Amino acid sequence: NAATSETNASTSATAAAGSATSASTSATTATTQASAASTSATNASNSASAASTSETNAATSETNAATSATNASNSATSASTSASTATTKATEAATSATNAATSATEAATSKTAAEAAKDAALAALDNFDDRYLGQKTSDPTVDNDGDALVSGSLYFNTVDDVMKVYE
């Protein structure tokens, strides 16, 4: 629009220059043709007014074009900033995904270790339970799991009120 307005302004300026030349010529012949000179002067005045209006319109178009160029530059800067931010966020997301995968692997490893520790604790408890039988009202013949007694198993006979060791 600015380029078209500038072309129109240039054309109007050229036309105004031509009208001014005609007005000058008409002024020269005005001494012989006063009536024609008056009409030509009016036409020249109208052309000058139109040229002035075209010049004002061209200046406005130039200002609008400059504003549009500034806005386009600002939009390009904003787009560049947004693209940079998007790239940064994509990198952060990839890092987070990697961290999440690492955490998942570590969690699986921890789960395996916890299960192994649980199994070891249960085995230790079972071993303890097989050796230390607790309170009994009579001498036991099997351990707390129903298995045969092992030598060295301890129990407390509540009837005799005595701690005993199985041999």
PDB file of C-alpha atoms in Angstrom, residues 22-150:
ATOM      1  CA  SER A  22       0.317  25.193 -17.678  1.00  0.00           C
ATOM      2  CA  ALA A  23      -0.559  27.847 -15.128  1.00  0.00           C
ATOM      3  CA  SER A  24       2.663  29.705 -15.956  1.00  0.00           C
ATOM      4  CA  THR A  25       1.939  29.498 -19.639  1.00  0.00           C
ATOM      5  CA  SER A  26      -1.604  30.666 -19.011  1.00  0.00           C
ATOM      6  CA  ALA A  27      -0.294  33.572 -16.968  1.00  0.00           C
ATOM      7  CA  THR A  28       1.948  34.605 -19.877  1.00  0.00           C
ATOM      8  CA  THR A  29      -0.979  34.629 -22.254  1.00  0.00           C
ATOM      9  CA  ALA A  30      -3.245  36.175 -19.619  1.00  0.00           C
ATOM     10  CA  THR A  31      -2.629  39.640 -20.956  1.00  0.00           C
ATOM     11  CA  THR A  32      -4.309  38.654 -24.194  1.00  0.00           C
ATOM     12  CA  GLN A  33      -6.767  36.181 -22.867  1.00  0.00           C
ATOM     13  CA  ALA A  34      -7.788  37.283 -19.365  1.00  0.00           C
ATOM     14  CA  SER A  35     -10.849  35.126 -19.280  1.00  0.00           C
ATOM     15  CA  ALA A  36      -8.914  31.973 -20.254  1.00  0.00           C
ATOM     16  CA  ALA A  37      -6.201  32.843 -17.741  1.00  0.00           C
ATOM     17  CA  SER A  38      -8.727  33.094 -14.936  1.00  0.00           C
ATOM     18  CA  THR A  39     -10.078  29.647 -15.757  1.00  0.00           C
ATOM     19  CA  SER A  40      -6.548  28.231 -16.045  1.00  0.00           C
ATOM     20  CA  ALA A  41      -5.600  29.797 -12.715  1.00  0.00           C
ATOM     21  CA  THR A  42      -8.593  28.147 -11.075  1.00  0.00           C
ATOM     22  CA  ASN A  43      -7.589  24.817 -12.643  1.00  0.00           C
ATOM     23  CA  ALA A  44      -4.012  25.291 -11.432  1.00  0.00           C
ATOM     24  CA  SER A  45      -5.223  26.039  -7.947  1.00  0.00           C
ATOM     25  CA  ASN A  46      -7.355  22.896  -7.957  1.00  0.00           C
ATOM     26  CA  SER A  47      -4.401  20.846  -9.219  1.00  0.00           C
ATOM     27  CA  ALA A  48      -2.137  22.299  -6.547  1.00  0.00           C
ATOM     28  CA  SER A  49      -4.719  21.448  -3.905  1.00  0.00           C
ATOM     29  CA  ALA A  50      -4.971  17.901  -5.253  1.00  0.00           C
ATOM     30  CA  ALA A  51      -1.176  17.647  -5.300  1.00  0.00           C
ATOM     31  CA  SER A  52      -1.034  18.870  -1.722  1.00  0.00           C
ATOM     32  CA  THR A  53      -3.671  16.325  -0.727  1.00  0.00           C
ATOM     33  CA  SER A  54      -1.738  13.597  -2.583  1.00  0.00           C
ATOM     34  CA  GLU A  55       1.460  14.676  -0.869  1.00  0.00           C
ATOM     35  CA  THR A  56      -0.267  14.497   2.537  1.00  0.00           C
ATOM     36  CA  ASN A  57      -1.691  11.073   1.621  1.00  0.00           C
ATOM     37  CA  ALA A  58       1.763   9.890   0.533  1.00  0.00           C
ATOM     38  CA  ALA A  59       3.289  11.090   3.809  1.00  0.00           C
ATOM     39  CA  THR A  60       0.555   9.274   5.730  1.00  0.00           C
ATOM     40  CA  SER A  61       1.171   6.118   3.674  1.00  0.00           C
ATOM     41  CA  GLU A  62       4.888   6.421   4.307  1.00  0.00           C
ATOM     42  CA  THR A  63       4.258   6.712   8.075  1.00  0.00           C
ATOM     43  CA  ASN A  64       1.888   3.735   7.930  1.00  0.00           C
ATOM     44  CA  ALA A  65       4.481   1.732   5.995  1.00  0.00           C
ATOM     45  CA  ALA A  66       7.140   2.566   8.581  1.00  0.00           C
ATOM     46  CA  THR A  67       4.778   1.529  11.371  1.00  0.00           C
ATOM     47  CA  SER A  68       4.013  -1.730   9.534  1.00  0.00           C
ATOM     48  CA  ALA A  69       7.729  -2.369   9.072  1.00  0.00           C
ATOM     49  CA  THR A  70       8.341  -1.771  12.785  1.00  0.00           C
ATOM     50  CA  ASN A  71       5.447  -4.071  13.681  1.00  0.00           C
ATOM     51  CA  ALA A  72       6.770  -6.744  11.323  1.00  0.00           C
ATOM     52  CA  SER A  73      10.227  -6.436  12.882  1.00  0.00           C
ATOM     53  CA  ASN A  74       8.735  -6.719  16.373  1.00  0.00           C
ATOM     54  CA  SER A  75       6.725  -9.768  15.299  1.00  0.00           C
ATOM     55  CA  ALA A  76       9.827 -11.371  13.843  1.00  0.00           C
ATOM     56  CA  THR A  77      11.694 -10.730  17.091  1.00  0.00           C
ATOM     57  CA  SER A  78       8.824 -12.218  19.099  1.00  0.00           C
ATOM     58  CA  ALA A  79       8.705 -15.241  16.792  1.00  0.00           C
ATOM     59  CA  SER A  80      12.448 -15.736  17.179  1.00  0.00           C
ATOM     60  CA  THR A  81      12.157 -15.479  20.969  1.00  0.00           C
ATOM     61  CA  SER A  82       9.267 -17.960  20.968  1.00  0.00           C
ATOM     62  CA  ALA A  83      11.233 -20.370  18.797  1.00  0.00           C
ATOM     63  CA  SER A  84      14.205 -20.101  21.143  1.00  0.00           C
ATOM     64  CA  THR A  85      11.944 -20.694  24.142  1.00  0.00           C
ATOM     65  CA  ALA A  86      10.360 -23.699  22.421  1.00  0.00           C
ATOM     66  CA  THR A  87      13.802 -25.154  21.711  1.00  0.00           C
ATOM     67  CA  THR A  88      14.820 -24.652  25.343  1.00  0.00           C
ATOM     68  CA  LYS A  89      11.592 -26.254  26.589  1.00  0.00           C
ATOM     69  CA  ALA A  90      12.062 -29.195  24.212  1.00  0.00           C
ATOM     70  CA  THR A  91      15.575 -29.704  25.582  1.00  0.00           C
ATOM     71  CA  GLU A  92      14.249 -29.483  29.151  1.00  0.00           C
ATOM     72  CA  ALA A  93      11.521 -32.001  28.314  1.00  0.00           C
ATOM     73  CA  ALA A  94      14.075 -34.403  26.840  1.00  0.00           C
ATOM     74  CA  THR A  95      16.210 -34.031  29.966  1.00  0.00           C
ATOM     75  CA  SER A  96      13.169 -34.664  32.152  1.00  0.00           C
ATOM     76  CA  ALA A  97      12.322 -37.761  30.124  1.00  0.00           C
ATOM     77  CA  THR A  98      15.874 -39.048  30.549  1.00  0.00           C
ATOM     78  CA  ASN A  99      15.742 -38.298  34.287  1.00  0.00           C
ATOM     79  CA  ALA A 100      12.386 -40.084  34.543  1.00  0.00           C
ATOM     80  CA  ALA A 101      13.788 -43.151  32.766  1.00  0.00           C
ATOM     81  CA  THR A 102      16.798 -43.120  35.103  1.00  0.00           C
ATOM     82  CA  SER A 103      14.487 -42.812  38.120  1.00  0.00           C
ATOM     83  CA  ALA A 104      12.378 -45.708  36.849  1.00  0.00           C
ATOM     84  CA  THR A 105      15.493 -47.862  36.485  1.00  0.00           C
ATOM     85  CA  GLU A 106      16.675 -46.865  39.965  1.00  0.00           C
ATOM     86  CA  ALA A 107      13.209 -47.600  41.377  1.00  0.00           C
ATOM     87  CA  ALA A 108      13.243 -51.065  39.791  1.00  0.00           C
ATOM     88  CA  THR A 109      16.710 -51.686  41.235  1.00  0.00           C
ATOM     89  CA  SER A 110      15.531 -50.476  44.660  1.00  0.00           C
ATOM     90  CA  LYS A 111      12.477 -52.736  44.438  1.00  0.00           C
ATOM     91  CA  THR A 112      14.671 -55.735  43.658  1.00  0.00           C
ATOM     92  CA  ALA A 113      16.976 -54.859  46.570  1.00  0.00           C
ATOM     93  CA  ALA A 114      13.991 -54.370  48.907  1.00  0.00           C
ATOM     94  CA  GLU A 115      12.531 -57.733  47.909  1.00  0.00           C
ATOM     95  CA  ALA A 116      15.898 -59.396  48.503  1.00  0.00           C
ATOM     96  CA  ALA A 117      16.169 -57.682  51.905  1.00  0.00           C
ATOM     97  CA  LYS A 118      12.609 -58.768  52.758  1.00  0.00           C
ATOM     98  CA  ASP A 119      13.405 -62.361  51.795  1.00  0.00           C
ATOM     99  CA  ALA A 120      16.605 -62.253  53.876  1.00  0.00           C
ATOM    100  CA  ALA A 121      14.685 -60.793  56.836  1.00  0.00           C
ATOM    101  CA  LEU A 122      12.003 -63.471  56.555  1.00  0.00           C
ATOM    102  CA  ALA A 123      14.670 -66.171  56.388  1.00  0.00           C
ATOM    103  CA  ALA A 124      16.409 -64.682  59.447  1.00  0.00           C
ATOM    104  CA  LEU A 125      13.074 -64.517  61.296  1.00  0.00           C
ATOM    105  CA  ASP A 126      12.310 -68.126  60.373  1.00  0.00           C
ATOM    106  CA  ASN A 127      15.788 -69.174  61.532  1.00  0.00           C
ATOM    107  CA  PHE A 128      15.291 -67.214  64.771  1.00  0.00           C
ATOM    108  CA  ASP A 129      11.802 -68.701  65.219  1.00  0.00           C
ATOM    109  CA  ASP A 130      13.257 -72.211  64.734  1.00  0.00           C
ATOM    110  CA  ARG A 131      15.876 -71.608  67.488  1.00  0.00           C
ATOM    111  CA  TYR A 132      13.850 -69.582  69.986  1.00  0.00           C
ATOM    112  CA  LEU A 133      10.488 -71.244  70.374  1.00  0.00           C
ATOM    113  CA  GLY A 134       9.003 -68.974  73.022  1.00  0.00           C
ATOM    114  CA  GLN A 135       6.639 -70.017  75.871  1.00  0.00           C
ATOM    115  CA  LYS A 136       5.306 -73.579  75.894  1.00  0.00           C
ATOM    116  CA  THR A 137       3.062 -75.392  78.401  1.00  0.00           C
ATOM    117  CA  SER A 138       4.837 -78.678  77.653  1.00  0.00           C
ATOM    118  CA  ASP A 139       8.120 -79.753  76.083  1.00  0.00           C
ATOM    119  CA  PRO A 140       7.696 -79.352  72.279  1.00  0.00           C
ATOM    120  CA  THR A 141       8.432 -82.074  69.731  1.00  0.00           C
ATOM    121  CA  VAL A 142       8.449 -79.771  66.670  1.00  0.00           C
ATOM    122  CA  ASP A 143       9.498 -76.149  66.094  1.00  0.00           C
ATOM    123  CA  ASN A 144       7.070 -73.277  65.506  1.00  0.00           C
ATOM    124  CA  ASP A 145       6.829 -74.186  61.784  1.00  0.00           C
ATOM    125  CA  GLY A 146       5.984 -77.835  62.520  1.00  0.00           C
ATOM    126  CA  ASP A 147       9.464 -79.015  61.524  1.00  0.00           C
ATOM    127  CA  ALA A 148      11.679 -81.293  63.618  1.00  0.00           C
ATOM    128  CA  LEU A 149      13.477 -79.555  66.482  1.00  0.00           C
ATOM    129  CA  VAL A 150      17.126 -78.683  65.970  1.00  0.00           C
TER     130      VAL A 150
END
